[in-house]
mmCIF file of C-alpha atoms in Angstrom:
data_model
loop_
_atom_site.group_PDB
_atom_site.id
_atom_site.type_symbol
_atom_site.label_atom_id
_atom_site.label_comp_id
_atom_site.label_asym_id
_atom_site.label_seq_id
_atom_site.Cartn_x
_atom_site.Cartn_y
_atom_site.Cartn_z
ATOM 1 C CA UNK A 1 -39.772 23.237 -20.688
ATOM 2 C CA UNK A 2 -37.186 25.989 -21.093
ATOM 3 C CA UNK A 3 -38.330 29.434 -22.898
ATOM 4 C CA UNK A 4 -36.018 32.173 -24.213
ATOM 5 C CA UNK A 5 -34.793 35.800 -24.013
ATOM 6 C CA UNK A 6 -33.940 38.326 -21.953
ATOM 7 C CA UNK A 7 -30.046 39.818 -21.710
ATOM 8 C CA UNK A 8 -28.367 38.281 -19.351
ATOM 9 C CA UNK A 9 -26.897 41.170 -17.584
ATOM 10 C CA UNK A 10 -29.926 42.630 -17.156
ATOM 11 C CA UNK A 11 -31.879 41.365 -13.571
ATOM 12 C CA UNK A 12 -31.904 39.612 -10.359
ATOM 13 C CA UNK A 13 -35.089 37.841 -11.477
ATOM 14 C CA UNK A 14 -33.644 35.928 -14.168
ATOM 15 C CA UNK A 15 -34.851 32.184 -14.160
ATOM 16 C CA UNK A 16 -31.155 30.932 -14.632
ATOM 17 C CA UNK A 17 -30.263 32.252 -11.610
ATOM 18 C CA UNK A 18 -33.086 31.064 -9.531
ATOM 19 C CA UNK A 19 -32.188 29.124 -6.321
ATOM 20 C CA UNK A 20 -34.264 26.137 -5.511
ATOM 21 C CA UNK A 21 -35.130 24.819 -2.063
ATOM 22 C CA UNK A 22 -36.201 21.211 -1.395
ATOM 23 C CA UNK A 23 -37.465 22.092 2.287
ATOM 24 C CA UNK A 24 -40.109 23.824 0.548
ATOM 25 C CA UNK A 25 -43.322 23.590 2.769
ATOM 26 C CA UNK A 26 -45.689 23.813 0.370
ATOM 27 C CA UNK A 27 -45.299 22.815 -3.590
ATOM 28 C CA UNK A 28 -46.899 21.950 -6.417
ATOM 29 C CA UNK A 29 -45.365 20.132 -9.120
ATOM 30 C CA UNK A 30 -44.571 21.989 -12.421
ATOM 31 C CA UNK A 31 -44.275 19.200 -15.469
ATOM 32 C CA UNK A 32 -41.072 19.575 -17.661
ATOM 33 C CA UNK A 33 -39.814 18.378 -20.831
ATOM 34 C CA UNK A 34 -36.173 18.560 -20.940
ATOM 35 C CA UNK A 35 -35.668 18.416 -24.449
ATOM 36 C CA UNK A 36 -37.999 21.070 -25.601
ATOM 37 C CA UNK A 37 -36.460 24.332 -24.745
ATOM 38 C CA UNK A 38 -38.489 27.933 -25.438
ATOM 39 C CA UNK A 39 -37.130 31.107 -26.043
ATOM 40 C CA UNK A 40 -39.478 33.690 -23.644
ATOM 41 C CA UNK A 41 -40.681 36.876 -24.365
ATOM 42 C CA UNK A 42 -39.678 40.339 -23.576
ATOM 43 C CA UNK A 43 -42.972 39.721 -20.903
ATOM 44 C CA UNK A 44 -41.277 38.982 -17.137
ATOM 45 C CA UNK A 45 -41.421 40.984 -14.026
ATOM 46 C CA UNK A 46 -37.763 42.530 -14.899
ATOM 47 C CA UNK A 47 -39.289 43.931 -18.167
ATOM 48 C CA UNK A 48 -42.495 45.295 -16.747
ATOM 49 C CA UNK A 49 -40.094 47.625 -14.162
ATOM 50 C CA UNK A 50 -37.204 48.672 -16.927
ATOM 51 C CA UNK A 51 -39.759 49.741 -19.621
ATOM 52 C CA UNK A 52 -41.552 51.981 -17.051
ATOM 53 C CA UNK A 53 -38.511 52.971 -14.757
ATOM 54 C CA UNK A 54 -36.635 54.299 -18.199
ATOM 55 C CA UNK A 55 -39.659 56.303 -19.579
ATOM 56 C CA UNK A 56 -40.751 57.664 -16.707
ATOM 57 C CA UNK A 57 -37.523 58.465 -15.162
ATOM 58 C CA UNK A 58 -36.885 60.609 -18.383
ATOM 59 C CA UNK A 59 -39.584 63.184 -17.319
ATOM 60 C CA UNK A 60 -39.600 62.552 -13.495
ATOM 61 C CA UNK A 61 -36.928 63.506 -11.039
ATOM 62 C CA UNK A 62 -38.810 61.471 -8.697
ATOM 63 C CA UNK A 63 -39.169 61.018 -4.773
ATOM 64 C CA UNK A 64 -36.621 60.099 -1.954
ATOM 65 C CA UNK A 65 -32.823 59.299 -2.456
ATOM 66 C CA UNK A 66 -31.358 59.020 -5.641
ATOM 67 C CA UNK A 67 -28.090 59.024 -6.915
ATOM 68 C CA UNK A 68 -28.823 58.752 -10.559
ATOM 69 C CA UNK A 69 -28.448 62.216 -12.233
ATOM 70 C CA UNK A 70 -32.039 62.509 -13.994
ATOM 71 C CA UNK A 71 -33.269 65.064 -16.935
ATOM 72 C CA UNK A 72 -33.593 68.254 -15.882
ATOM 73 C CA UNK A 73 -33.593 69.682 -19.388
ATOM 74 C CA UNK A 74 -36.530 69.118 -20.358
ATOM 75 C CA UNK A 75 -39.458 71.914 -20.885
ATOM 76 C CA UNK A 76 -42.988 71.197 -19.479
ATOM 77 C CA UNK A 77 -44.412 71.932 -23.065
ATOM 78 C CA UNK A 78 -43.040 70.022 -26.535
ATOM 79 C CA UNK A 79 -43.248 69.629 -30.021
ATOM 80 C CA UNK A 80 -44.362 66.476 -31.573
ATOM 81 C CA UNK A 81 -43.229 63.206 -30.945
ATOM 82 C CA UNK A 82 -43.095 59.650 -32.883
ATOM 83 C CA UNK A 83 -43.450 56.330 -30.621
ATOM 84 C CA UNK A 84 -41.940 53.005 -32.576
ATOM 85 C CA UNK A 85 -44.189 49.991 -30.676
ATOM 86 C CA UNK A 86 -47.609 49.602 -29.203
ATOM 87 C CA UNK A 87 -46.151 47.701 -25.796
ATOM 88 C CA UNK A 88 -45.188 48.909 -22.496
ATOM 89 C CA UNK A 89 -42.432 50.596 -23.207
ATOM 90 C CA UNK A 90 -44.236 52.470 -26.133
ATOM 91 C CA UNK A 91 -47.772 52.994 -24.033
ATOM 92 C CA UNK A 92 -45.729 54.354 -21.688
ATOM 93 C CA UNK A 93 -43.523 56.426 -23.215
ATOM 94 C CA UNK A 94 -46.978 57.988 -25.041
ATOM 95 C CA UNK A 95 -48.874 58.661 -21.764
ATOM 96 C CA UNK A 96 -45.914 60.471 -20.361
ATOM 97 C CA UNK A 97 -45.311 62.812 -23.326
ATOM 98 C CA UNK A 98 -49.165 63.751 -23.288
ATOM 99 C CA UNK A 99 -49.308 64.254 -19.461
ATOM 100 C CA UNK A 100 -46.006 66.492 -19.847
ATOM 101 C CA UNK A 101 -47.638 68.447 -22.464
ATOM 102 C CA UNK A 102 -46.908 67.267 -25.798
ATOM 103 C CA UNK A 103 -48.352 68.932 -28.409
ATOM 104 C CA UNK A 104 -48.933 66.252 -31.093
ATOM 105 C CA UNK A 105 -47.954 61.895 -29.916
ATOM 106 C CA UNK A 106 -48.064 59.121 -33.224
ATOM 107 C CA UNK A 107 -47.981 55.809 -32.320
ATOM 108 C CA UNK A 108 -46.730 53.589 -34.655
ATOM 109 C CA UNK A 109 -47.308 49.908 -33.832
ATOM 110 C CA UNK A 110 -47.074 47.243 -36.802
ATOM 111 C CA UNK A 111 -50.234 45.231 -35.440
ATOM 112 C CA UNK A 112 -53.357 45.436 -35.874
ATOM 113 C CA UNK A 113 -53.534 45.426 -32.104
ATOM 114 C CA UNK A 114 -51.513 47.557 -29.174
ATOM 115 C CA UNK A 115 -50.195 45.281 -26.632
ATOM 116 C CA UNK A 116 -47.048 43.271 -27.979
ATOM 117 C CA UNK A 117 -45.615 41.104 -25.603
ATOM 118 C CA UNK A 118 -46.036 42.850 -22.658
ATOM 119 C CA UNK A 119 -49.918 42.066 -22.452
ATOM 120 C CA UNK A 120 -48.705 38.586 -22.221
ATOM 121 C CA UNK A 121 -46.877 39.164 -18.796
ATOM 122 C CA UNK A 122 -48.076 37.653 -15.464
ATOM 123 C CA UNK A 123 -45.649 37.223 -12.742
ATOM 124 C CA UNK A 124 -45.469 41.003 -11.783
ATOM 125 C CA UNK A 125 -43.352 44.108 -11.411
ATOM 126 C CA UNK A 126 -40.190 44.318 -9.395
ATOM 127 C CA UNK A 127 -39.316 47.373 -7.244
ATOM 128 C CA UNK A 128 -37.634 47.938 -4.077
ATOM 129 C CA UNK A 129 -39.675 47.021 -1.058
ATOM 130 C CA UNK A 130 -39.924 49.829 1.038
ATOM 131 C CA UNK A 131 -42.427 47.912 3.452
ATOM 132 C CA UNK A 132 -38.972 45.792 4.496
ATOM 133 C CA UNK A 133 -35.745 46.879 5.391
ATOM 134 C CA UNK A 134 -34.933 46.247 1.911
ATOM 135 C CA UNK A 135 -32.981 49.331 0.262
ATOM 136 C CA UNK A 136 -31.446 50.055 -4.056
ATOM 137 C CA UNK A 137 -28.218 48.756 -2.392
ATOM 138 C CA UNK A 138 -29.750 45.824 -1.815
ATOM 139 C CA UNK A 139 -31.630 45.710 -5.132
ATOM 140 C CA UNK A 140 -27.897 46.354 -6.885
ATOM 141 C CA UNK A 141 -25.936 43.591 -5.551
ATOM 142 C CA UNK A 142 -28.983 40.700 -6.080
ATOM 143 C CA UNK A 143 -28.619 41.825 -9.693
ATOM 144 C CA UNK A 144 -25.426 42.085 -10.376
ATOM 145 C CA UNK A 145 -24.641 38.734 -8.706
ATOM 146 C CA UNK A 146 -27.755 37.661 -10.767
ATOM 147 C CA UNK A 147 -26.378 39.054 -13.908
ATOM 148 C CA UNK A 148 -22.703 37.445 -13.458
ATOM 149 C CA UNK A 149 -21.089 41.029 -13.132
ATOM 150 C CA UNK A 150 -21.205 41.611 -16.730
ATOM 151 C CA UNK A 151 -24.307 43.784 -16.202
ATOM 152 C CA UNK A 152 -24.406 47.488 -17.100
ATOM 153 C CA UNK A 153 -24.229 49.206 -14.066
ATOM 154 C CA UNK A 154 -25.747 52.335 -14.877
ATOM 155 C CA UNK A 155 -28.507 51.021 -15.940
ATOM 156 C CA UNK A 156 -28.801 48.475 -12.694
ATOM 157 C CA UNK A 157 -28.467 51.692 -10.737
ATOM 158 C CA UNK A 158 -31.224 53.547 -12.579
ATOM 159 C CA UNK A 159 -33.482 50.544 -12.360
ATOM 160 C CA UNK A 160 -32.484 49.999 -8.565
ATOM 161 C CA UNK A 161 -33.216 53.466 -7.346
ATOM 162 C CA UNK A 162 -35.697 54.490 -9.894
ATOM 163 C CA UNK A 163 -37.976 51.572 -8.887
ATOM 164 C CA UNK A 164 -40.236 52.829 -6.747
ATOM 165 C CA UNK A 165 -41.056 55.587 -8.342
ATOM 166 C CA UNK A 166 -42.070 53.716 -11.514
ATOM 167 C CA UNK A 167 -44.212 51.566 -9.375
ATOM 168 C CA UNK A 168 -45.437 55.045 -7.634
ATOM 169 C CA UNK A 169 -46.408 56.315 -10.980
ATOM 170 C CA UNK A 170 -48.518 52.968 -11.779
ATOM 171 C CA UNK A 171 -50.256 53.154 -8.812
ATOM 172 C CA UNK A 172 -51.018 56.853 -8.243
ATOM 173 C CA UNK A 173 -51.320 58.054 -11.942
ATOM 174 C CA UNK A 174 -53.119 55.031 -13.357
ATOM 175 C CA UNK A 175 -54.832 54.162 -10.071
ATOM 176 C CA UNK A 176 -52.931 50.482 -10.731
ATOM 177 C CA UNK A 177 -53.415 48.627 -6.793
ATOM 178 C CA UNK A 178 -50.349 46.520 -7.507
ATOM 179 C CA UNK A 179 -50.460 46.031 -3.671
ATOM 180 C CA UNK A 180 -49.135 42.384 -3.641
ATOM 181 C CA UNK A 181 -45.988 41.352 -3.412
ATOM 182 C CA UNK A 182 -44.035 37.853 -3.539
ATOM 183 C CA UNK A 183 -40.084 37.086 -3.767
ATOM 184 C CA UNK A 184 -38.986 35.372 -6.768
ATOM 185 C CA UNK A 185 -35.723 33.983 -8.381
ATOM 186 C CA UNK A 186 -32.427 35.794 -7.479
ATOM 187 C CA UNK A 187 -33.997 38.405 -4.562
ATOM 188 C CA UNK A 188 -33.469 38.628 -0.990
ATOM 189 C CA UNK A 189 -36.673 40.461 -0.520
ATOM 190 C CA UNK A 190 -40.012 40.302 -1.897
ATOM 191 C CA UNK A 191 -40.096 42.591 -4.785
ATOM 192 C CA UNK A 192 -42.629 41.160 -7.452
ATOM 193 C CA UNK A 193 -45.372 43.695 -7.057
ATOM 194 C CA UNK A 194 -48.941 42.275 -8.783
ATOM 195 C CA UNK A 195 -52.337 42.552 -8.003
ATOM 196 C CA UNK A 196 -54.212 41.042 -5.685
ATOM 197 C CA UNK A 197 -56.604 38.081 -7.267
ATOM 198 C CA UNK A 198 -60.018 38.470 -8.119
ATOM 199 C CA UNK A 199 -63.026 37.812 -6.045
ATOM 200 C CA UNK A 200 -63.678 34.362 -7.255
ATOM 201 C CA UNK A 201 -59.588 33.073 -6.512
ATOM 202 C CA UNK A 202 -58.108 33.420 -10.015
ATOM 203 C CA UNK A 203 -54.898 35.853 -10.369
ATOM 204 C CA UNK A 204 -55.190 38.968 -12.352
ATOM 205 C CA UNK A 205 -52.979 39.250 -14.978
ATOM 206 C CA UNK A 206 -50.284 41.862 -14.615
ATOM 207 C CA UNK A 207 -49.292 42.393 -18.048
ATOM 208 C CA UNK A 208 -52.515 42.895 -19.618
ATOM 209 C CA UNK A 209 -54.017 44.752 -16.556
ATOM 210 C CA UNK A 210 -51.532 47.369 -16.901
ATOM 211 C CA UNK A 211 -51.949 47.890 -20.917
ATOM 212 C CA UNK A 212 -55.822 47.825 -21.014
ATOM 213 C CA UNK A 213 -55.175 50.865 -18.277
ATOM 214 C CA UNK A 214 -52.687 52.402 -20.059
ATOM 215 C CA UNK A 215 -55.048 52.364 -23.570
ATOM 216 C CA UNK A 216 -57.627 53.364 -21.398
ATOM 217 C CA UNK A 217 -55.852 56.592 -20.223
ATOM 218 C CA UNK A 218 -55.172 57.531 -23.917
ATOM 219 C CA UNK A 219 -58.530 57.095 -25.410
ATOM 220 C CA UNK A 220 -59.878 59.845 -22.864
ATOM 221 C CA UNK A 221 -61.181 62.624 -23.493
ATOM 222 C CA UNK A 222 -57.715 65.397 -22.221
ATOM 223 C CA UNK A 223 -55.335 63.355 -25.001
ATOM 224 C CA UNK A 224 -57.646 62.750 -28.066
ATOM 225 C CA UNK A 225 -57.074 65.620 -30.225
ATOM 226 C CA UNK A 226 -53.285 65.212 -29.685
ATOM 227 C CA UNK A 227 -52.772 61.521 -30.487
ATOM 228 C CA UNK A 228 -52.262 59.429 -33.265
ATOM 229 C CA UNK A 229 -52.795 55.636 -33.573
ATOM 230 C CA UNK A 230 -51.254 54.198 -36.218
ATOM 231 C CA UNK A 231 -52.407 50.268 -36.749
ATOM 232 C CA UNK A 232 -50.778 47.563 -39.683
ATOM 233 C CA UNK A 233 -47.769 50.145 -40.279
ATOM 234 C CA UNK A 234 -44.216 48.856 -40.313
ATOM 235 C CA UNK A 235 -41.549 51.239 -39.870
ATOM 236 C CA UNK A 236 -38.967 50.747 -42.439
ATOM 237 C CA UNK A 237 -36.485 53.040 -41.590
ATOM 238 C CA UNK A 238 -35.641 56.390 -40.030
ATOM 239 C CA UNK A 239 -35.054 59.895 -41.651
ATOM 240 C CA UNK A 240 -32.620 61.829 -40.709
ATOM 241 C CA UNK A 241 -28.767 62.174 -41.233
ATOM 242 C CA UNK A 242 -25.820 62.299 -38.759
ATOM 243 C CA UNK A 243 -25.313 65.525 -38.575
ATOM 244 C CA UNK A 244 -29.253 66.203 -38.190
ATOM 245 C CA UNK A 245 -30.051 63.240 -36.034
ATOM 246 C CA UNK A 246 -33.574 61.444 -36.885
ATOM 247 C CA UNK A 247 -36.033 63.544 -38.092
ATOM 248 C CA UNK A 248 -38.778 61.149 -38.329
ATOM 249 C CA UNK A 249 -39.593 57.427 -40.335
ATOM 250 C CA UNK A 250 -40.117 55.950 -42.934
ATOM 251 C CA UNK A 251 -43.608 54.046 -42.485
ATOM 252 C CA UNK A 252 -45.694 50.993 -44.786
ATOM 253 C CA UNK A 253 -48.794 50.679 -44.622
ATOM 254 C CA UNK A 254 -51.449 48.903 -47.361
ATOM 255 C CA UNK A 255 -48.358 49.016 -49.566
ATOM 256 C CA UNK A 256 -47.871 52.912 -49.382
ATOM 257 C CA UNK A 257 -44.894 54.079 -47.955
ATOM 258 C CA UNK A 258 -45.487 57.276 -45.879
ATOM 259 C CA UNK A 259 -42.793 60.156 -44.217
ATOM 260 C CA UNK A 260 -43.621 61.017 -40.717
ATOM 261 C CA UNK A 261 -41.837 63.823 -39.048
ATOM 262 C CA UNK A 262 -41.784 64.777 -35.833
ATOM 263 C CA UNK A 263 -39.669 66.462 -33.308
ATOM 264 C CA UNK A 264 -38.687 63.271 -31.267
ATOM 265 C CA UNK A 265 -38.284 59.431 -31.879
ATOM 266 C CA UNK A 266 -39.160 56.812 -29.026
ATOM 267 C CA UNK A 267 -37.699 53.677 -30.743
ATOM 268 C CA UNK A 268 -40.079 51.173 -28.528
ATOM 269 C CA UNK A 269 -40.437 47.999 -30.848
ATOM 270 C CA UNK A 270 -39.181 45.027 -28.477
ATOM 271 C CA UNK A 271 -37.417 42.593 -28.771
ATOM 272 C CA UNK A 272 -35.811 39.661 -31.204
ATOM 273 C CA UNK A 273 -36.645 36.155 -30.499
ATOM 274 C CA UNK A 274 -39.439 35.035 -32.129
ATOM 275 C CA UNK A 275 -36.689 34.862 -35.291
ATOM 276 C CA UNK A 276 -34.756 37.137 -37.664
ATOM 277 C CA UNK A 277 -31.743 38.245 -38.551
ATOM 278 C CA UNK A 278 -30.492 39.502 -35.045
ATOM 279 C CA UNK A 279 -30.952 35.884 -33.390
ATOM 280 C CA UNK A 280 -29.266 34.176 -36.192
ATOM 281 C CA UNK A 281 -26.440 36.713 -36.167
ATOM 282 C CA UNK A 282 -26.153 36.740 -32.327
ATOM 283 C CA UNK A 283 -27.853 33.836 -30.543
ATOM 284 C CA UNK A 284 -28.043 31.312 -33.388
ATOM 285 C CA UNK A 285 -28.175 28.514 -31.568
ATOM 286 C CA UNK A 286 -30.916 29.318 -29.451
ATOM 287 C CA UNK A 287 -32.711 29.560 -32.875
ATOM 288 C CA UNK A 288 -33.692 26.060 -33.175
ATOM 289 C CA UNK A 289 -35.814 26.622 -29.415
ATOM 290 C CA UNK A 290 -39.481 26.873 -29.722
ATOM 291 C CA UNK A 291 -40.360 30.587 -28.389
ATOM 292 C CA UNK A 292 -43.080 32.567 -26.142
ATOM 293 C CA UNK A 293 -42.896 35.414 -28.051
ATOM 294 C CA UNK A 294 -45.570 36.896 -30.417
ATOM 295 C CA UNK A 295 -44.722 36.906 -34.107
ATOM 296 C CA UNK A 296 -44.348 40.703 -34.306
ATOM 297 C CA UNK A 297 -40.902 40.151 -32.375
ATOM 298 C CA UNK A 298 -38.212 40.066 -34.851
ATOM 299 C CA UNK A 299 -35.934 43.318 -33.613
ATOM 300 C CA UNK A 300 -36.827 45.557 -36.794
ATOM 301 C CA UNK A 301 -36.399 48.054 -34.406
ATOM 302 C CA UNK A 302 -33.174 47.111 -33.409
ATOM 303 C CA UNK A 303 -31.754 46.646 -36.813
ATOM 304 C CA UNK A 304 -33.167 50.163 -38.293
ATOM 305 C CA UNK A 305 -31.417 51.405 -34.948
ATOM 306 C CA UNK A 306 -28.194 50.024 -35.878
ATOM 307 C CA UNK A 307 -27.927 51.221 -39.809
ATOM 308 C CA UNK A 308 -28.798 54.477 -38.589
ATOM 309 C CA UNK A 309 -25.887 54.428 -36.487
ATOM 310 C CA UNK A 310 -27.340 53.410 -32.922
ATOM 311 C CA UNK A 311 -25.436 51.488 -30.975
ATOM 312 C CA UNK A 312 -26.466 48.211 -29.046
ATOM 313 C CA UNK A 313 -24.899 45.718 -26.600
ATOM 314 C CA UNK A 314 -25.663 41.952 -25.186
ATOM 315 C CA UNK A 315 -27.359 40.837 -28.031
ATOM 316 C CA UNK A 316 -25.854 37.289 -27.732
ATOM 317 C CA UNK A 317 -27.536 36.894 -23.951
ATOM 318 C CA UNK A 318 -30.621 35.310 -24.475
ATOM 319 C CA UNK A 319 -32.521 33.899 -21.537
ATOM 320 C CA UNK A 320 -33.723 30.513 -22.053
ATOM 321 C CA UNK A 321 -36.949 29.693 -19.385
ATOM 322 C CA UNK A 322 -37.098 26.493 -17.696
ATOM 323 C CA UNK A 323 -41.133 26.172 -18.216
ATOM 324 C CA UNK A 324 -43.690 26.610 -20.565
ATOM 325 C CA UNK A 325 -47.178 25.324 -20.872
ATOM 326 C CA UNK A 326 -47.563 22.621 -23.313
ATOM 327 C CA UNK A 327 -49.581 21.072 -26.448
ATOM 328 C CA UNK A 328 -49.604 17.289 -25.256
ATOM 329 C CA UNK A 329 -51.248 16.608 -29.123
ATOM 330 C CA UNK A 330 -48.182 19.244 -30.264
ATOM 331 C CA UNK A 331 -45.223 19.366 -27.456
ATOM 332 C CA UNK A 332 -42.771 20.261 -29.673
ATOM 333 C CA UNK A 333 -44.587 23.151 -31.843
ATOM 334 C CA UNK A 334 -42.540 26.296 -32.465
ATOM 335 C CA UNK A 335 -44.513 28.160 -30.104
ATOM 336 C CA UNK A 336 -45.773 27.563 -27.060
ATOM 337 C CA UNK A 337 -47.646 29.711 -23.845
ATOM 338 C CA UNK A 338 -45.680 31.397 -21.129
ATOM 339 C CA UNK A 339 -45.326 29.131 -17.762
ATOM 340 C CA UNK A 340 -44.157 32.062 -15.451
ATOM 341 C CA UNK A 341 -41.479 32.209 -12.855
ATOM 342 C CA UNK A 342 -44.214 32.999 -9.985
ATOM 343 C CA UNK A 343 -45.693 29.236 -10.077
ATOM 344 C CA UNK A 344 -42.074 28.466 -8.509
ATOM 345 C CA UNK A 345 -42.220 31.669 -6.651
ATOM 346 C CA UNK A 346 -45.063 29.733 -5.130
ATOM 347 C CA UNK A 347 -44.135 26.789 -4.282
ATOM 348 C CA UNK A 348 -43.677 24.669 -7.450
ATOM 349 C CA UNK A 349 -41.085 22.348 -8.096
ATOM 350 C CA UNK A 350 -39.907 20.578 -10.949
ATOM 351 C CA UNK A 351 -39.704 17.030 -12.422
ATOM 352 C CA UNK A 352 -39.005 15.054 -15.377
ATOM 353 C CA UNK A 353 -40.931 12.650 -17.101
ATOM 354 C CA UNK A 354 -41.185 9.978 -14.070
ATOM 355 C CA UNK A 355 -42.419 12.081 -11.504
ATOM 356 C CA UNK A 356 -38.979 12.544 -9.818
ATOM 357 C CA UNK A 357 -37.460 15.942 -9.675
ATOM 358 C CA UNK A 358 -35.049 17.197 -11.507
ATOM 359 C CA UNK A 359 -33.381 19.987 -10.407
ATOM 360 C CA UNK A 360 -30.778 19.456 -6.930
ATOM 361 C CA UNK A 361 -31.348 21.858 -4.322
ATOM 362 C CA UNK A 362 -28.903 25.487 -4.350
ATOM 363 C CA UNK A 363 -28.770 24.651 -8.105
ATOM 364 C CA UNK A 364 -28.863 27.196 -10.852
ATOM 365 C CA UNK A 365 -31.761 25.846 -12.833
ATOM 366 C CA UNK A 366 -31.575 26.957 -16.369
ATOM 367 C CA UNK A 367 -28.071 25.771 -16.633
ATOM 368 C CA UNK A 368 -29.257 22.269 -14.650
ATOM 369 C CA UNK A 369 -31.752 21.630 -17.224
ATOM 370 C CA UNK A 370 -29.542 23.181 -20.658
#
């Protein structure tokens, strides 16, 4: 099965650009409809590093060589602050303002649950290997040849160099032991950080792992009489003006619309593909693919972003997944489970409906099966 979204120009782990090897030693066989094609969620390993590598980096100058300029503007102590989305990006983005001092942190998550997507996430976490002679050069040029060239190269860079910091943070501030590590689509080294599996064999999942933590660390006792959670509200909107800049949202909740002010806005509310207007207007005809992602992911972020003036790019690249688990009594319902990139990572290979495989060796396999 295929699944669906992620910008193209945005990693070296992108399924379509995974190379596949028929002198594989050791493989299992991954079953895939050809037809049936799934959009994927905002939940893969190049995800997990961006969300945490952007927030962080905001706040951290970080360790070792860098040549990303980072903030250095920032004051140790600061007002109040509004977080838009209860994922990774949003969890994170919280937990940082608190442990920087932040006087007062709402988060604002349209669920009636924190999590979003991200909880859903299982292959892992990329950053540069610094176990191997691997290097952010290194980490560049796989993505960039990953994304086609038409990636954003600042951002590459910040990801690149930032990387193992982000993953420093996990480990050392949340006491995360992401100490395993596997290579995956599109890298010359093995950068897919996860943990190691549980005692009785079975893999611990990476995305939910790291968001239990992370709601862990903000229900203690140092950040509860600064933070605000904020269940089953929508944002509709920000306030502000262009010459003031956003001054806070617009929030529903039970039917009552609500102002919230603050000093600062962390728009954090994921992505697009589980429908909307954005995927018509952009990626239509990936519309008609059945998709990984929660129901909750329809941009409204995105598009609030935009009429306020925000600008966006690469909305048309949307990733579509070669695998997904699924519904035998169902196989082509709307939605369907996650079939991660690390069960090829590990050997798996895949085949059509007669047993034979599918997929020619040194192929690029999204755009083999599409």
């Amino acid at each position: 099965m295929s699944l669906r979204h992620r910008r193209k120009g945005e990693v070296a782990d992108l399924a379509e650009n995974e190379v596949v090897d028929n002198e594989t030693p050791k493989s299992r066989r991954v079953g895939v409809n050809p037809i049936a094609k799934v959009r994927i969620a905002l939940v893969s390993v190049f995800v997990l590093a961006i969300v945490v590598i952007t927030l962080h980096s905001l706040w951290n100058t970080g360790k070792g060589p860098t040549r990303m300029a980072m903030r250095s503007d920032i004051p140790s102590t600061r007002g109040s602050t509004i977080v838009v989305g209860g994922g990774l990006a949003g969890l994170t983005a919280a937990v940082t303002a608190l442990e920087h001092g932040c006087r007062s942190v709402t988060i604002i998550e349209k669920n009636a649950f924190l999590g979003g997507n991200s909880a859903k996430a299982t292959s892992g976490m990329n950053s540069v290997n610094t176990n191997e002679s691997d290097s952010p050069d290194r980490f560049i040029a796989d993505t960039l040849k990953a994304g086609h060239e038409i990636n954003d190269e600042n951002l590459v860079q910040m990801v690149a160099f930032q990387s193992a910091g982000a993953l420093r943070w996990l480990r050392e501030t949340l006491k995360l032991d992401m100490k395993d590590s596997t290579r995956l689509g599109g890298h010359s080294f093995r950068r897919t950080w996860r943990f190691s599996p549980m005692p009785d064999g079975r893999p611990q999942p990476v995305g939910w792992t790291i968001m239990k933590t992370l709601m862990d660390a903000l229900k203690s006792d140092e950040y509860k009489d600064r933070l605000n959670i904020k269940l089953n509200s929508a944002v509709k909107g920000f306030l502000g003006s262009e010459e003031n800049g956003v001054l806070g949202v617009l929030s529903e909740s039970s039917g009552e619309m609500e102002e919230i002010r603050a000093d600062a806005v962390v728009l954090a509310s994921g992505g697009y593909c589980a429908g909307g207007d954005i995927l018509l207007k952009y990626a239509g005809e990936n519309a008609k693919f059945p998709t990984t992602n929660g129901p909750w992911a329809t941009g409204d972020g995105i598009t609030f972003g935009m009429e306020f003036g925000a600008a966006a790019r690469d909305l048309e690249h949307v990733q579509v997944h070669p695998t997904s688990f699924v519904n035998k009594s169902d196989p082509f319902a709307t939605t369907n489970f996650l079939a991660p990139e690390s069960l090829r990572g590990t050997g798996g290979i895949l085949v059509n409906g007669e047993g034979r495989r599918c997929v020619p060796t040194q192929a690029r396999l999204t755009a083999t099966l599409v």
